[in-house]
GROMACS .gro file of C-alpha atoms in nm:
model
  129
    1ASP     CA    1  -0.029   0.016   0.019
    2TYR     CA    2   0.293   0.226   0.041
    3ILE     CA    3   0.517   0.149  -0.257
    4TYR     CA    4   0.489   0.352  -0.578
    5PHE     CA    5   0.693   0.174  -0.874
    6VAL     CA    6   0.788   0.378  -1.181
    7TYR     CA    7   0.989   0.246  -1.459
    8ARG     CA    8   1.184   0.490  -1.695
    9ASP     CA    9   1.381   0.401  -2.013
   10PHE     CA   10   1.750   0.463  -1.995
   11PRO     CA   11   1.860   0.299  -2.342
   12VAL     CA   12   2.260   0.265  -2.286
   13LEU     CA   13   2.307   0.001  -2.582
   14GLY     CA   14   2.331   0.266  -2.869
   15PRO     CA   15   2.112   0.363  -3.123
   16GLU     CA   16   1.892   0.018  -3.129
   17SER     CA   17   1.823   0.045  -2.759
   18THR     CA   18   1.645   0.348  -2.776
   19ASN     CA   19   1.445   0.192  -3.067
   20ALA     CA   20   1.375  -0.102  -2.879
   21ALA     CA   21   1.229   0.143  -2.583
   22ILE     CA   22   1.013   0.294  -2.850
   23ALA     CA   23   0.896  -0.022  -2.958
   24ALA     CA   24   0.807  -0.118  -2.576
   25GLN     CA   25   0.604   0.202  -2.518
   26CYS     CA   26   0.421   0.142  -2.824
   27ALA     CA   27   0.342  -0.205  -2.683
   28ASN     CA   28   0.230  -0.005  -2.374
   29ASP     CA   29  -0.030   0.146  -2.582
   30GLN     CA   30  -0.183  -0.199  -2.622
   31GLU     CA   31  -0.144  -0.296  -2.269
   32GLN     CA   32   0.153  -0.487  -2.352
   33PHE     CA   33   0.461  -0.336  -2.192
   34TRP     CA   34   0.604  -0.601  -1.943
   35ALA     CA   35   0.539  -0.873  -2.193
   36PHE     CA   36   0.694  -0.718  -2.480
   37HIS     CA   37   0.996  -0.589  -2.224
   38ASP     CA   38   1.058  -0.959  -2.102
   39LEU     CA   39   1.090  -1.062  -2.477
   40LEU     CA   40   1.353  -0.792  -2.579
   41PHE     CA   41   1.530  -0.893  -2.245
   42ASP     CA   42   1.539  -1.241  -2.348
   43ASN     CA   43   1.663  -1.171  -2.645
   44GLN     CA   44   1.885  -0.840  -2.637
   45GLN     CA   45   2.131  -1.001  -2.898
   46ASN     CA   46   1.855  -0.938  -3.195
   47LEU     CA   47   1.736  -0.603  -3.175
   48ASN     CA   48   1.564  -0.471  -3.494
   49ARG     CA   49   1.262  -0.359  -3.641
   50ALA     CA   50   1.198  -0.726  -3.718
   51THR     CA   51   1.233  -0.861  -3.442
   52TYR     CA   52   0.973  -0.564  -3.280
   53LEU     CA   53   0.725  -0.680  -3.549
   54ASP     CA   54   0.751  -1.057  -3.418
   55PHE     CA   55   0.720  -0.978  -3.053
   56ALA     CA   56   0.414  -0.756  -3.150
   57GLU     CA   57   0.261  -1.037  -3.366
   58GLN     CA   58   0.346  -1.310  -3.068
   59LEU     CA   59   0.151  -1.067  -2.822
   60SER     CA   60  -0.148  -1.013  -3.067
   61LEU     CA   61  -0.111  -0.691  -3.086
   62ASP     CA   62  -0.262  -0.467  -3.360
   63LEU     CA   63  -0.042  -0.429  -3.583
   64ASP     CA   64  -0.126  -0.143  -3.760
   65THR     CA   65  -0.109   0.054  -3.464
   66PHE     CA   66   0.183  -0.091  -3.329
   67THR     CA   67   0.395  -0.029  -3.672
   68GLY     CA   68   0.231   0.332  -3.656
   69CYS     CA   69   0.394   0.400  -3.347
   70LEU     CA   70   0.705   0.248  -3.431
   71ASP     CA   71   0.784   0.402  -3.764
   72ASN     CA   72   0.638   0.773  -3.645
   73GLU     CA   73   0.906   0.714  -3.336
   74THR     CA   74   0.603   0.840  -3.146
   75TYR     CA   75   0.771   0.779  -2.802
   76LEU     CA   76   1.121   0.914  -2.908
   77GLU     CA   77   1.115   1.228  -2.680
   78GLU     CA   78   0.972   1.045  -2.415
   79VAL     CA   79   1.295   0.759  -2.446
   80GLN     CA   80   1.525   1.083  -2.464
   81HIS     CA   81   1.418   1.240  -2.180
   82ASP     CA   82   1.418   0.958  -1.939
   83ALA     CA   83   1.740   0.880  -2.070
   84ALA     CA   84   1.888   1.258  -1.972
   85THR     CA   85   1.715   1.235  -1.626
   86ALA     CA   86   1.865   0.909  -1.539
   87GLN     CA   87   2.223   1.087  -1.638
   88GLN     CA   88   2.142   1.380  -1.442
   89LEU     CA   89   2.048   1.167  -1.140
   90GLY     CA   90   2.403   1.005  -1.209
   91ALA     CA   91   2.292   0.665  -1.336
   92THR     CA   92   2.547   0.486  -1.531
   93GLY     CA   93   2.411   0.142  -1.633
   94THR     CA   94   2.095  -0.050  -1.598
   95PRO     CA   95   1.931  -0.175  -1.382
   96THR     CA   96   1.969   0.182  -1.195
   97PHE     CA   97   1.685   0.218  -0.864
   98PHE     CA   98   1.618   0.489  -0.672
   99ILE     CA   99   1.413   0.457  -0.320
  100ASN     CA  100   1.313   0.781  -0.223
  101GLY     CA  101   1.592   0.934  -0.368
  102ARG     CA  102   1.867   0.656  -0.241
  103TYR     CA  103   2.073   0.537  -0.539
  104VAL     CA  104   2.090   0.167  -0.587
  105SER     CA  105   2.314   0.044  -0.858
  106GLY     CA  106   2.277  -0.258  -1.061
  107ALA     CA  107   2.096  -0.628  -0.997
  108GLN     CA  108   2.069  -0.635  -0.595
  109PRO     CA  109   1.939  -0.934  -0.396
  110PHE     CA  110   1.600  -0.890  -0.274
  111ASP     CA  111   1.727  -0.832   0.077
  112VAL     CA  112   1.878  -0.500  -0.034
  113PHE     CA  113   1.549  -0.367  -0.187
  114ALA     CA  114   1.363  -0.510   0.158
  115GLY     CA  115   1.611  -0.351   0.399
  116ILE     CA  116   1.592   0.017   0.252
  117ILE     CA  117   1.248  -0.018   0.192
  118GLU     CA  118   1.195  -0.116   0.551
  119GLU     CA  119   1.422   0.192   0.671
  120GLU     CA  120   1.195   0.406   0.454
  121LEU     CA  121   0.896   0.288   0.606
  122ALA     CA  122   1.036   0.352   0.969
  123ALA     CA  123   1.122   0.661   0.858
  124ALA     CA  124   0.813   0.800   0.750
  125GLY     CA  125   0.651   0.620   1.078
  126ILE     CA  126   0.514   0.319   0.918
  127GLU     CA  127   0.565  -0.013   1.085
  128ALA     CA  128   0.656  -0.278   0.842
  129GLU     CA  129   0.435  -0.593   0.780
   0.00000   0.00000   0.00000
């Protein structure tokens, strides 16, 4: 009840990472962001337009809508803004997390996140359950 999770794009592997982020946002328009995101991460060695269209088909997205969004780079400015903000906040790679402004870099064990969240809840006077 006390945690608000926000995902932001931080394409760090070059131009194709930006295209992948745009494609994921286009999938989000059809409520398939996380499924698309998972396919991207499982297939990082093969990021290209044909792959994005294949994923869209696998997820039964409306291909005309998805392709239009992708071709128009509908989310380019949003992705670029997310990346610029991440850099300003000191992120140097992915994954990067901020928990109430506390910087956590890299994939960490669950206990790291749980500890920080419990500390933040306690500081706010909320007892962790």
